[in-house]
PDB file of C-alpha atoms in Angstrom:
ATOM      1  CA  MET A   1     103.815 132.197  98.972  1.00 53.00           C
ATOM      2  CA  GLN A   2     103.713 134.522  95.946  1.00 64.00           C
ATOM      3  CA  ALA A   3     107.409 135.212  96.287  1.00 65.00           C
ATOM      4  CA  TYR A   4     108.125 131.492  96.104  1.00 61.00           C
ATOM      5  CA  HIS A   5     105.900 131.004  93.103  1.00 71.00           C
ATOM      6  CA  ASN A   6     107.731 133.917  91.356  1.00 80.00           C
ATOM      7  CA  VAL A   7     111.169 132.328  92.075  1.00 77.00           C
ATOM      8  CA  VAL A   8     109.951 128.921  90.752  1.00 82.00           C
ATOM      9  CA  VAL A   9     108.436 130.348  87.565  1.00 87.00           C
ATOM     10  CA  ALA A  10     111.581 132.369  86.806  1.00 88.00           C
ATOM     11  CA  TYR A  11     113.802 129.355  87.554  1.00 88.00           C
ATOM     12  CA  LEU A  12     111.629 127.135  85.320  1.00 91.00           C
ATOM     13  CA  GLY A  13     111.849 129.697  82.516  1.00 93.00           C
ATOM     14  CA  LYS A  14     115.626 129.920  82.866  1.00 93.00           C
ATOM     15  CA  GLN A  15     115.850 126.109  82.649  1.00 92.00           C
ATOM     16  CA  MET A  16     113.690 125.996  79.516  1.00 95.00           C
ATOM     17  CA  LYS A  17     115.819 128.517  77.786  1.00 96.00           C
ATOM     18  CA  GLU A  18     119.065 126.663  78.773  1.00 94.00           C
ATOM     19  CA  LYS A  19     117.580 123.359  77.443  1.00 95.00           C
ATOM     20  CA  ARG A  20     116.401 124.985  74.263  1.00 96.00           C
ATOM     21  CA  ASP A  21     119.859 126.455  73.733  1.00 97.00           C
ATOM     22  CA  GLN A  22     121.530 123.126  74.536  1.00 95.00           C
ATOM     23  CA  LEU A  23     119.292 121.451  71.852  1.00 96.00           C
ATOM     24  CA  LYS A  24     119.938 124.214  69.397  1.00 97.00           C
ATOM     25  CA  LEU A  25     116.141 124.837  68.962  1.00 97.00           C
ATOM     26  CA  THR A  26     114.332 128.016  68.158  1.00 97.00           C
ATOM     27  CA  GLN A  27     111.580 129.196  70.338  1.00 96.00           C
ATOM     28  CA  GLU A  28     109.156 128.125  67.674  1.00 97.00           C
ATOM     29  CA  LYS A  29     110.507 124.524  67.630  1.00 97.00           C
ATOM     30  CA  MET A  30     110.633 124.260  71.407  1.00 97.00           C
ATOM     31  CA  ALA A  31     106.993 125.485  71.596  1.00 97.00           C
ATOM     32  CA  ALA A  32     106.030 122.856  69.076  1.00 97.00           C
ATOM     33  CA  LYS A  33     107.735 120.122  71.200  1.00 96.00           C
ATOM     34  CA  LEU A  34     105.823 121.320  74.274  1.00 96.00           C
ATOM     35  CA  LYS A  35     102.565 121.783  72.197  1.00 97.00           C
ATOM     36  CA  VAL A  36     102.104 125.410  73.037  1.00 97.00           C
ATOM     37  CA  SER A  37     102.126 128.598  70.988  1.00 96.00           C
ATOM     38  CA  GLU A  38     105.425 130.369  70.445  1.00 96.00           C
ATOM     39  CA  ARG A  39     104.147 133.359  72.357  1.00 97.00           C
ATOM     40  CA  MET A  40     103.104 131.327  75.366  1.00 96.00           C
ATOM     41  CA  TYR A  41     106.522 129.555  75.275  1.00 96.00           C
ATOM     42  CA  GLY A  42     108.309 132.903  75.199  1.00 96.00           C
ATOM     43  CA  ASN A  43     106.238 133.914  78.330  1.00 95.00           C
ATOM     44  CA  TYR A  44     107.387 130.739  80.137  1.00 95.00           C
ATOM     45  CA  GLU A  45     111.010 131.396  79.245  1.00 95.00           C
ATOM     46  CA  ARG A  46     110.933 134.933  80.440  1.00 94.00           C
ATOM     47  CA  GLY A  47     109.245 133.919  83.668  1.00 91.00           C
ATOM     48  CA  LYS A  48     106.106 135.933  82.842  1.00 92.00           C
ATOM     49  CA  CYS A  49     103.710 133.084  83.669  1.00 90.00           C
ATOM     50  CA  ALA A  50     103.576 129.619  85.024  1.00 89.00           C
ATOM     51  CA  CYS A  51     102.983 126.648  82.705  1.00 89.00           C
ATOM     52  CA  ARG A  52     100.273 124.065  83.178  1.00 91.00           C
ATOM     53  CA  PHE A  53     101.297 120.763  84.807  1.00 90.00           C
ATOM     54  CA  VAL A  54     101.063 118.900  81.512  1.00 93.00           C
ATOM     55  CA  ILE A  55     103.490 121.405  79.878  1.00 93.00           C
ATOM     56  CA  PHE A  56     105.836 120.989  82.850  1.00 90.00           C
ATOM     57  CA  CYS A  57     105.687 117.186  82.456  1.00 90.00           C
ATOM     58  CA  ARG A  58     106.605 117.531  78.808  1.00 94.00           C
ATOM     59  CA  PHE A  59     109.502 119.728  79.657  1.00 93.00           C
ATOM     60  CA  ALA A  60     110.696 117.457  82.405  1.00 91.00           C
ATOM     61  CA  ALA A  61     110.741 114.526  79.962  1.00 92.00           C
ATOM     62  CA  MET A  62     113.304 116.455  77.958  1.00 93.00           C
ATOM     63  CA  LEU A  63     115.703 116.537  80.951  1.00 91.00           C
ATOM     64  CA  SER A  64     118.412 114.043  81.646  1.00 91.00           C
ATOM     65  CA  LYS A  65     118.363 112.321  84.978  1.00 91.00           C
ATOM     66  CA  GLU A  66     121.209 114.654  86.201  1.00 91.00           C
ATOM     67  CA  GLU A  67     119.360 117.782  85.004  1.00 90.00           C
ATOM     68  CA  TRP A  68     116.121 116.679  86.621  1.00 88.00           C
ATOM     69  CA  LEU A  69     117.840 116.010  90.007  1.00 88.00           C
ATOM     70  CA  ALA A  70     119.620 119.367  89.859  1.00 87.00           C
ATOM     71  CA  PHE A  71     116.322 121.108  89.053  1.00 84.00           C
ATOM     72  CA  HIS A  72     114.551 119.218  91.807  1.00 82.00           C
ATOM     73  CA  ASP A  73     117.298 120.202  94.320  1.00 84.00           C
ATOM     74  CA  VAL A  74     116.959 123.899  93.527  1.00 81.00           C
ATOM     75  CA  ILE A  75     113.152 123.793  93.773  1.00 77.00           C
ATOM     76  CA  CYS A  76     113.246 121.870  97.137  1.00 77.00           C
ATOM     77  CA  LYS A  77     115.780 124.341  98.509  1.00 75.00           C
ATOM     78  CA  HIS A  78     113.497 127.348  97.652  1.00 66.00           C
ATOM     79  CA  PHE A  79     110.458 125.404  99.069  1.00 65.00           C
ATOM     80  CA  LYS A  80     112.337 124.719 102.349  1.00 60.00           C
ATOM     81  CA  TYR A  81     113.353 128.377 102.659  1.00 58.00           C
ATOM     82  CA  GLN A  82     109.706 129.350 101.993  1.00 58.00           C
ATOM     83  CA  GLU A  83     108.472 127.097 104.705  1.00 58.00           C
ATOM     84  CA  GLU A  84     111.118 128.419 107.232  1.00 62.00           C
ATOM     85  CA  GLU A  85     110.122 132.008 106.362  1.00 63.00           C
ATOM     86  CA  GLU A  86     106.425 131.226 106.855  1.00 62.00           C
ATOM     87  CA  GLU A  87     107.222 129.550 110.255  1.00 66.00           C
ATOM     88  CA  GLN A  88     109.158 132.608 111.351  1.00 65.00           C
ATOM     89  CA  GLN A  89     106.325 134.939 110.285  1.00 68.00           C
ATOM     90  CA  GLU A  90     103.855 132.852 112.261  1.00 70.00           C
ATOM     91  CA  CYS A  91     105.951 132.976 115.354  1.00 73.00           C
ATOM     92  CA  LEU A  92     106.401 136.710 115.035  1.00 72.00           C
ATOM     93  CA  GLU A  93     102.568 137.096 114.687  1.00 72.00           C
ATOM     94  CA  GLU A  94     102.015 134.961 117.698  1.00 77.00           C
ATOM     95  CA  GLU A  95     104.459 136.904 119.798  1.00 75.00           C
ATOM     96  CA  THR A  96     102.992 140.215 118.670  1.00 76.00           C
ATOM     97  CA  ALA A  97      99.461 138.969 119.613  1.00 74.00           C
ATOM     98  CA  ARG A  98     100.593 137.777 122.995  1.00 74.00           C
ATOM     99  CA  ALA A  99     102.389 141.131 123.674  1.00 71.00           C
ATOM    100  CA  GLN A 100      99.173 142.947 122.725  1.00 71.00           C
ATOM    101  CA  ARG A 101      97.070 140.798 125.020  1.00 71.00           C
ATOM    102  CA  LYS A 102      99.478 141.463 127.784  1.00 68.00           C
ATOM    103  CA  ARG A 103      99.333 145.228 127.267  1.00 68.00           C
ATOM    104  CA  TRP A 104      95.546 145.220 127.346  1.00 73.00           C
ATOM    105  CA  LYS A 105      95.679 143.305 130.685  1.00 67.00           C
ATOM    106  CA  CYS A 106      98.012 146.007 132.146  1.00 66.00           C
ATOM    107  CA  LYS A 107      95.651 148.751 130.986  1.00 59.00           C
ATOM    108  CA  GLU A 108      92.654 147.200 132.814  1.00 56.00           C
TER     109      GLU A 108
END
């Protein structure tokens, strides 16, 4: 799940930078719009840390409908990929456990 989290944080940071560039704002002005420090905003933009939900909502309110839908599609795609990966890992663990039980039975 950590890998998924890192992907989302990095993607959100990239989107924040693109939106800031589109609006021709400095990091300082974008930070003020989101009501965070310039340093914290820089960390978001670089994907160094996740923002709180309220900050995410402020950012999402800056997006057009099309930008939001595109953002949503990417996040959902990564989430679906993460779910599939976790399901495959669970199946592999179950098969390994079954094989180990079978080996123990053969040794007895």
